[in-house]
Amino acid sequence: MLWWTSHYDFTVMRHIISTKTLSIEWVASLFSRAQSLKLGTQKPLIGGGIGSLLFYENSTRTKNSFHLALQELNYKILDFQIESSSATKGENITDTIQTLANLGANLFVIRHGSSLIMQSLEKYFLNHPIHIINAGNGMNEHPSQALLDLFTIAESVGFDYASLRGQKISIIGDCLHSRVARSNIHLLKRFGLQVTLVGPPNLVPWGFEDLGVEVSHNLKQGIEGSSFLMVLRIQKERQNANVISSLSEYNKYYGLSESMLSQASLLDSVRVLHPGPVNRNIEIESSLLDSDRSLVNQQVLNGRFVRIALIEELQKTMS
Ligand code: CP
């Protein structure tokens, strides 16, 4: 059934680049597998190739959980550190991938600052038997993050996907620069959630409505009626570009707190997500992050199992 659904795109199985083309059936099947791995009722399907974690930007969660996932699947992992690699001598990414592929690497987990890099790599390596997982590129997409976010949301309702239809999720913060927001919007809407983006006008411009989401520049109004709140990291580096006037002003108008949840009359059942890393007491109050409402620790844990299941999916097309 997975192989002929309308949203299915065979390139998705060779590479995991975007959430745009992932069908409900494919995702539900992936989650069923990830859930079994988490519960320990099924074991990882050993693949055993050679994996390379090419992170041109820093990471804690994504890199380490992919590292563990590859280990669980019995991969050898090439130790690529950008600072000590030949990238510092000017080697471009395609030559680096080709070099590591010549050494036998067949799976590349790649994080890069360019929003266009994944399209270029897909084209460049079209006839090459390597597999690419996008671990976050520029302002474009971060598909494994969105998958683990949706897994965590689905888990919180006992994987009753029908019950998610019509529920409201507010994504709060710097949506403009967020690859996490973009990958989540595609996926959450496919599962029938109503998505509202909340933030200052320069970080949540009206153009986002073309993606079928609501936009609000008022935190209280934007989160009213939500079942889930996804808080984005405020990218401090944007302050240097004068996108944010000051972190304290951002916190005053858009920082999520218990008090704000109560002003917006949100029920105890509202759940809070954050992809991490978190700036405590800037985009979210520290006590709220550590409260029972927060699903952040589950997000990190679930990332490990979702990523094992993702690599297993690619293994189905490995020669
Ligand atoms: N959420 C996320 O991508 O975190 P890292 O930058 O730590 O991988």
Coordinates of N, CA, C and O in Angstrom, one line a residue, residues 31 35 52 76 83 85 132 187 228 236 245 273:
F31 N 6.1 5.7 11.7 CA 5.9 5.9 13.2 C 5.5 4.6 13.9 O 5.9 4.4 15.0
Q35 N 7.7 3.3 16.9 CA 7.1 3.0 18.2 C 7.5 1.6 18.7 O 7.8 1.4 19.8
S52 N 28.3 8.7 6.9 CA 29.0 9.9 7.1 C 28.1 11.0 7.6 O 27.1 11.3 7.0
K76 N 29.5 1.5 10.0 CA 30.7 2.1 10.4 C 30.5 3.6 10.2 O 29.8 4.0 9.2
E83 N 36.0 21.3 10.9 CA 37.2 22.2 11.3 C 38.5 21.6 10.9 O 39.5 22.3 10.6
S85 N 38.8 19.2 8.4 CA 38.6 18.5 7.1 C 39.3 19.4 6.0 O 39.6 20.5 6.3
I132 N 21.1 10.3 0.8 CA 21.3 11.5 1.6 C 20.1 11.8 2.5 O 18.9 11.6 2.1
L187 N 4.0 18.9 7.0 CA 3.6 17.6 7.7 C 2.3 17.8 8.5 O 1.4 17.0 8.4
F228 N -1.6 22.4 20.9 CA -0.1 22.3 20.9 C 0.5 23.6 20.6 O 0.0 24.4 19.8
K236 N 19.8 34.1 18.0 CA 20.5 35.3 18.5 C 21.3 36.0 17.4 O 21.5 37.2 17.5
S245 N 15.1 43.7 17.9 CA 15.7 44.9 18.5 C 16.4 44.6 19.8 O 17.6 45.0 20.0
L273 N 6.1 22.2 22.8 CA 7.2 21.5 22.1 C 8.3 22.6 21.8 O 7.9 23.8 21.6

